């Protein structure tokens, strides 16, 4: 596993002029993207390392006074040939690290822990995240990367951008670039508070009746019962 090569491929992907996410570009340019390369998306063996990496990222993010930070997990394997395969493995990894987190930390009280709620966000170490999945088989150009990856974007950053009056402008730029790439806006895009953001996580187009397979265990662990 050539970690350096995989990281460089990620940097080139984000730096490509056609890549639409200006927030990701800003994080890269400010050297505020943290990257962890894991061996295999389907393997639970490195879940603790992944979680510890994200915890370290959270500690640094909470001390920062600037916007545009993200934690990126890139998986060297497996080769992904369908969105469905990627989505199944994506939810497995999110479930696994969420279960580990529930042993030691409470859920971020600023968001809902119900994946069906319009106020839901994924939480680790009490910090809410908007999660973005990328994979080689994605139907959306903006979500297509040669390795399966999961990006964790602190939710509070978006709240700060809204408070600063910057969010709508950034959102419009991203959506225009997305339309230029694929000819139409991503049908899964929603504004926070209008529908659960889980529909946007994998980049896969999903029917309205789809149920998120994620089961949040926070509040059910011994840690939370004794708190």
mmCIF file of C-alpha atoms in Angstrom:
data_model
loop_
_atom_site.group_PDB
_atom_site.id
_atom_site.type_symbol
_atom_site.label_atom_id
_atom_site.label_comp_id
_atom_site.label_asym_id
_atom_site.label_seq_id
_atom_site.Cartn_x
_atom_site.Cartn_y
_atom_site.Cartn_z
ATOM 1 C CA UNK A 1 0.000 0.000 0.000
ATOM 2 C CA UNK A 2 1.648 3.197 -1.230
ATOM 3 C CA UNK A 3 0.240 5.740 1.197
ATOM 4 C CA UNK A 4 2.165 8.674 -0.262
ATOM 5 C CA UNK A 5 0.968 7.915 -3.797
ATOM 6 C CA UNK A 6 -2.669 7.670 -2.666
ATOM 7 C CA UNK A 7 -2.435 10.970 -0.799
ATOM 8 C CA UNK A 8 -0.933 12.678 -3.848
ATOM 9 C CA UNK A 9 -3.745 11.328 -6.008
ATOM 10 C CA UNK A 10 -6.216 12.894 -3.575
ATOM 11 C CA UNK A 11 -4.470 16.263 -3.679
ATOM 12 C CA UNK A 12 -4.500 16.206 -7.491
ATOM 13 C CA UNK A 13 -8.188 15.291 -7.483
ATOM 14 C CA UNK A 14 -9.179 18.204 -5.245
ATOM 15 C CA UNK A 15 -6.853 20.629 -7.054
ATOM 16 C CA UNK A 16 -8.349 19.789 -10.461
ATOM 17 C CA UNK A 17 -10.039 22.933 -11.812
ATOM 18 C CA UNK A 18 -13.210 20.971 -12.617
ATOM 19 C CA UNK A 19 -13.671 19.693 -9.066
ATOM 20 C CA UNK A 20 -16.693 21.671 -7.823
ATOM 21 C CA UNK A 21 -16.358 21.806 -4.032
ATOM 22 C CA UNK A 22 -14.775 25.156 -3.209
ATOM 23 C CA UNK A 23 -14.796 24.312 0.519
ATOM 24 C CA UNK A 24 -12.594 21.258 -0.112
ATOM 25 C CA UNK A 25 -10.274 23.374 -2.251
ATOM 26 C CA UNK A 26 -10.072 25.976 0.529
ATOM 27 C CA UNK A 27 -9.248 23.296 3.112
ATOM 28 C CA UNK A 28 -6.503 21.953 0.842
ATOM 29 C CA UNK A 29 -5.043 25.383 0.113
ATOM 30 C CA UNK A 30 -5.021 26.253 3.819
ATOM 31 C CA UNK A 31 -3.374 22.897 4.639
ATOM 32 C CA UNK A 32 -6.386 22.049 6.794
ATOM 33 C CA UNK A 33 -7.211 18.671 5.302
ATOM 34 C CA UNK A 34 -6.020 15.722 7.357
ATOM 35 C CA UNK A 35 -5.697 12.399 5.515
ATOM 36 C CA UNK A 36 -5.573 8.825 6.789
ATOM 37 C CA UNK A 37 -5.051 5.946 4.348
ATOM 38 C CA UNK A 38 -6.597 2.667 5.512
ATOM 39 C CA UNK A 39 -6.051 -0.721 3.834
ATOM 40 C CA UNK A 40 -9.623 -1.895 3.141
ATOM 41 C CA UNK A 41 -13.113 -0.403 3.363
ATOM 42 C CA UNK A 42 -14.662 -3.746 4.303
ATOM 43 C CA UNK A 43 -12.183 -4.574 7.086
ATOM 44 C CA UNK A 44 -12.949 -3.647 10.721
ATOM 45 C CA UNK A 45 -9.352 -4.198 11.833
ATOM 46 C CA UNK A 46 -8.398 -0.541 11.503
ATOM 47 C CA UNK A 47 -11.582 1.041 12.881
ATOM 48 C CA UNK A 48 -9.875 2.072 16.122
ATOM 49 C CA UNK A 49 -7.017 3.708 14.218
ATOM 50 C CA UNK A 50 -9.487 5.537 12.003
ATOM 51 C CA UNK A 51 -11.425 6.731 15.035
ATOM 52 C CA UNK A 52 -8.293 7.856 16.878
ATOM 53 C CA UNK A 53 -7.237 9.777 13.768
ATOM 54 C CA UNK A 54 -10.604 11.554 13.667
ATOM 55 C CA UNK A 55 -10.395 12.269 17.405
ATOM 56 C CA UNK A 56 -7.005 13.919 16.875
ATOM 57 C CA UNK A 57 -8.500 15.935 14.027
ATOM 58 C CA UNK A 58 -11.385 17.038 16.288
ATOM 59 C CA UNK A 59 -8.980 18.185 18.996
ATOM 60 C CA UNK A 60 -7.058 20.301 16.471
ATOM 61 C CA UNK A 61 -10.232 21.636 14.841
ATOM 62 C CA UNK A 62 -11.664 22.771 18.181
ATOM 63 C CA UNK A 63 -8.533 24.826 18.833
ATOM 64 C CA UNK A 64 -8.543 26.435 15.374
ATOM 65 C CA UNK A 65 -9.910 29.885 14.671
ATOM 66 C CA UNK A 66 -10.343 29.428 10.923
ATOM 67 C CA UNK A 67 -12.891 27.768 8.646
ATOM 68 C CA UNK A 68 -12.575 24.890 6.171
ATOM 69 C CA UNK A 69 -11.228 21.852 8.001
ATOM 70 C CA UNK A 70 -11.890 18.256 6.975
ATOM 71 C CA UNK A 71 -10.739 14.751 7.840
ATOM 72 C CA UNK A 72 -10.360 12.380 4.888
ATOM 73 C CA UNK A 73 -10.231 8.585 5.133
ATOM 74 C CA UNK A 74 -9.064 6.933 1.902
ATOM 75 C CA UNK A 75 -9.181 3.157 1.489
ATOM 76 C CA UNK A 76 -6.610 1.428 -0.721
ATOM 77 C CA UNK A 77 -9.007 -1.478 -1.322
ATOM 78 C CA UNK A 78 -11.322 -2.893 -2.555
ATOM 79 C CA UNK A 79 -11.823 -2.065 -6.211
ATOM 80 C CA UNK A 80 -15.316 -0.580 -6.401
ATOM 81 C CA UNK A 81 -17.423 -1.305 -9.481
ATOM 82 C CA UNK A 82 -20.903 -0.310 -8.313
ATOM 83 C CA UNK A 83 -22.475 2.404 -6.176
ATOM 84 C CA UNK A 84 -24.442 -0.224 -4.277
ATOM 85 C CA UNK A 85 -21.284 -2.086 -3.218
ATOM 86 C CA UNK A 86 -19.680 1.141 -2.053
ATOM 87 C CA UNK A 87 -22.801 2.247 -0.165
ATOM 88 C CA UNK A 88 -23.065 -1.064 1.695
ATOM 89 C CA UNK A 89 -19.443 -0.859 2.836
ATOM 90 C CA UNK A 90 -19.737 2.875 3.594
ATOM 91 C CA UNK A 91 -22.589 2.296 6.062
ATOM 92 C CA UNK A 92 -20.752 -0.662 7.621
ATOM 93 C CA UNK A 93 -17.726 1.509 8.434
ATOM 94 C CA UNK A 94 -19.835 4.410 9.695
ATOM 95 C CA UNK A 95 -21.807 2.043 11.914
ATOM 96 C CA UNK A 96 -18.652 0.439 13.286
ATOM 97 C CA UNK A 97 -16.901 3.670 14.237
ATOM 98 C CA UNK A 98 -20.134 5.106 15.628
ATOM 99 C CA UNK A 99 -20.517 2.042 17.877
ATOM 100 C CA UNK A 100 -16.953 2.444 19.131
ATOM 101 C CA UNK A 101 -17.519 6.134 19.772
ATOM 102 C CA UNK A 102 -20.675 5.394 21.780
ATOM 103 C CA UNK A 103 -18.578 3.526 24.354
ATOM 104 C CA UNK A 104 -16.812 6.725 25.442
ATOM 105 C CA UNK A 105 -18.631 9.796 24.165
ATOM 106 C CA UNK A 106 -22.042 11.396 24.091
ATOM 107 C CA UNK A 107 -23.729 12.508 20.883
ATOM 108 C CA UNK A 108 -23.453 16.142 19.809
ATOM 109 C CA UNK A 109 -26.505 17.778 21.420
ATOM 110 C CA UNK A 110 -26.639 20.467 18.704
ATOM 111 C CA UNK A 111 -27.973 17.900 16.219
ATOM 112 C CA UNK A 112 -30.384 14.965 16.201
ATOM 113 C CA UNK A 113 -29.175 11.364 16.600
ATOM 114 C CA UNK A 114 -32.121 10.076 14.546
ATOM 115 C CA UNK A 115 -31.039 9.427 10.916
ATOM 116 C CA UNK A 116 -34.617 10.067 9.789
ATOM 117 C CA UNK A 117 -34.675 13.535 11.330
ATOM 118 C CA UNK A 118 -34.101 16.648 9.228
ATOM 119 C CA UNK A 119 -31.761 17.801 12.013
ATOM 120 C CA UNK A 120 -29.557 14.696 11.955
ATOM 121 C CA UNK A 121 -25.776 14.822 11.636
ATOM 122 C CA UNK A 122 -23.210 12.101 12.256
ATOM 123 C CA UNK A 123 -21.405 12.600 15.578
ATOM 124 C CA UNK A 124 -18.009 11.510 16.894
ATOM 125 C CA UNK A 125 -16.504 12.685 20.196
ATOM 126 C CA UNK A 126 -19.475 14.992 20.615
ATOM 127 C CA UNK A 127 -18.748 16.779 17.316
ATOM 128 C CA UNK A 128 -21.286 16.696 14.479
ATOM 129 C CA UNK A 129 -20.141 16.003 10.927
ATOM 130 C CA UNK A 130 -21.551 16.213 7.445
ATOM 131 C CA UNK A 131 -20.150 13.084 5.789
ATOM 132 C CA UNK A 132 -19.264 12.846 2.098
ATOM 133 C CA UNK A 133 -18.571 9.576 0.303
ATOM 134 C CA UNK A 134 -16.522 9.234 -2.884
ATOM 135 C CA UNK A 135 -15.860 6.166 -5.020
ATOM 136 C CA UNK A 136 -14.791 5.211 -8.572
ATOM 137 C CA UNK A 137 -18.290 4.033 -9.573
ATOM 138 C CA UNK A 138 -20.207 7.134 -8.480
ATOM 139 C CA UNK A 139 -22.860 8.378 -10.909
ATOM 140 C CA UNK A 140 -21.933 11.963 -9.917
ATOM 141 C CA UNK A 141 -18.668 13.337 -11.293
ATOM 142 C CA UNK A 142 -18.049 15.342 -8.129
ATOM 143 C CA UNK A 143 -18.151 12.132 -6.071
ATOM 144 C CA UNK A 144 -15.915 10.086 -8.375
ATOM 145 C CA UNK A 145 -12.429 9.262 -7.080
ATOM 146 C CA UNK A 146 -10.199 6.308 -7.990
ATOM 147 C CA UNK A 147 -10.245 5.016 -4.386
ATOM 148 C CA UNK A 148 -13.201 4.701 -2.010
ATOM 149 C CA UNK A 149 -13.073 7.554 0.488
ATOM 150 C CA UNK A 150 -15.071 9.101 3.323
ATOM 151 C CA UNK A 151 -14.740 12.793 4.213
ATOM 152 C CA UNK A 152 -15.779 14.180 7.597
ATOM 153 C CA UNK A 153 -16.682 17.885 7.543
ATOM 154 C CA UNK A 154 -17.432 19.526 10.915
ATOM 155 C CA UNK A 155 -21.059 20.604 10.861
ATOM 156 C CA UNK A 156 -20.384 23.707 12.918
ATOM 157 C CA UNK A 157 -18.395 25.154 10.026
ATOM 158 C CA UNK A 158 -21.559 25.339 7.941
ATOM 159 C CA UNK A 159 -23.349 27.104 10.797
ATOM 160 C CA UNK A 160 -20.519 29.644 10.959
ATOM 161 C CA UNK A 161 -20.740 30.199 7.211
ATOM 162 C CA UNK A 162 -24.498 30.779 7.514
ATOM 163 C CA UNK A 163 -23.942 33.226 10.359
ATOM 164 C CA UNK A 164 -21.331 35.053 8.265
ATOM 165 C CA UNK A 165 -23.626 35.217 5.240
ATOM 166 C CA UNK A 166 -21.190 33.132 3.190
ATOM 167 C CA UNK A 167 -23.014 29.812 2.980
ATOM 168 C CA UNK A 168 -25.550 30.589 0.227
ATOM 169 C CA UNK A 169 -22.852 32.060 -2.031
ATOM 170 C CA UNK A 170 -20.591 29.036 -1.598
ATOM 171 C CA UNK A 171 -23.520 26.661 -2.127
ATOM 172 C CA UNK A 172 -24.501 28.388 -5.378
ATOM 173 C CA UNK A 173 -20.953 28.179 -6.734
ATOM 174 C CA UNK A 174 -20.740 24.457 -5.944
ATOM 175 C CA UNK A 175 -24.130 23.719 -7.503
ATOM 176 C CA UNK A 176 -23.329 25.636 -10.698
ATOM 177 C CA UNK A 177 -20.082 23.696 -11.054
ATOM 178 C CA UNK A 178 -21.947 20.442 -10.374
ATOM 179 C CA UNK A 179 -24.446 21.255 -13.137
ATOM 180 C CA UNK A 180 -21.587 22.057 -15.513
ATOM 181 C CA UNK A 181 -20.092 18.609 -14.831
ATOM 182 C CA UNK A 182 -23.236 16.462 -15.041
ATOM 183 C CA UNK A 183 -25.810 18.633 -16.806
ATOM 184 C CA UNK A 184 -28.161 18.757 -13.811
ATOM 185 C CA UNK A 185 -28.066 19.392 -10.102
ATOM 186 C CA UNK A 186 -27.603 16.400 -7.800
ATOM 187 C CA UNK A 187 -31.197 15.291 -7.028
ATOM 188 C CA UNK A 188 -30.141 14.310 -3.504
ATOM 189 C CA UNK A 189 -29.094 17.829 -2.487
ATOM 190 C CA UNK A 190 -31.039 19.235 0.443
ATOM 191 C CA UNK A 191 -30.563 22.130 2.826
ATOM 192 C CA UNK A 192 -29.941 21.214 6.482
ATOM 193 C CA UNK A 193 -33.226 21.228 8.380
ATOM 194 C CA UNK A 194 -35.410 20.390 5.373
ATOM 195 C CA UNK A 195 -34.645 16.659 5.041
ATOM 196 C CA UNK A 196 -32.209 14.224 6.605
ATOM 197 C CA UNK A 197 -28.706 14.740 5.253
ATOM 198 C CA UNK A 198 -28.099 10.971 5.149
ATOM 199 C CA UNK A 199 -29.624 10.998 1.655
ATOM 200 C CA UNK A 200 -26.592 13.003 0.507
ATOM 201 C CA UNK A 201 -23.833 11.017 2.201
ATOM 202 C CA UNK A 202 -22.937 8.397 -0.432
ATOM 203 C CA UNK A 203 -23.749 10.485 -3.525
ATOM 204 C CA UNK A 204 -26.071 7.719 -4.693
ATOM 205 C CA UNK A 205 -29.531 8.633 -6.006
ATOM 206 C CA UNK A 206 -32.029 7.128 -3.573
ATOM 207 C CA UNK A 207 -35.823 6.752 -3.560
ATOM 208 C CA UNK A 208 -37.768 8.819 -1.026
ATOM 209 C CA UNK A 209 -38.801 5.657 0.845
ATOM 210 C CA UNK A 210 -35.178 4.584 1.419
ATOM 211 C CA UNK A 211 -34.323 3.913 5.062
ATOM 212 C CA UNK A 212 -30.874 4.679 6.389
ATOM 213 C CA UNK A 213 -29.253 1.481 7.776
ATOM 214 C CA UNK A 214 -27.407 3.434 10.480
ATOM 215 C CA UNK A 215 -28.468 2.653 14.087
ATOM 216 C CA UNK A 216 -27.091 5.118 16.592
ATOM 217 C CA UNK A 217 -26.184 3.405 19.871
ATOM 218 C CA UNK A 218 -25.270 6.502 21.881
ATOM 219 C CA UNK A 219 -27.389 6.582 25.003
ATOM 220 C CA UNK A 220 -27.505 2.790 25.074
ATOM 221 C CA UNK A 221 -23.882 2.185 26.053
ATOM 222 C CA UNK A 222 -22.644 1.644 29.606
ATOM 223 C CA UNK A 223 -20.806 4.962 29.357
ATOM 224 C CA UNK A 224 -24.027 6.870 28.769
ATOM 225 C CA UNK A 225 -26.119 4.858 31.204
ATOM 226 C CA UNK A 226 -23.750 5.616 34.037
ATOM 227 C CA UNK A 227 -23.256 9.276 33.127
#
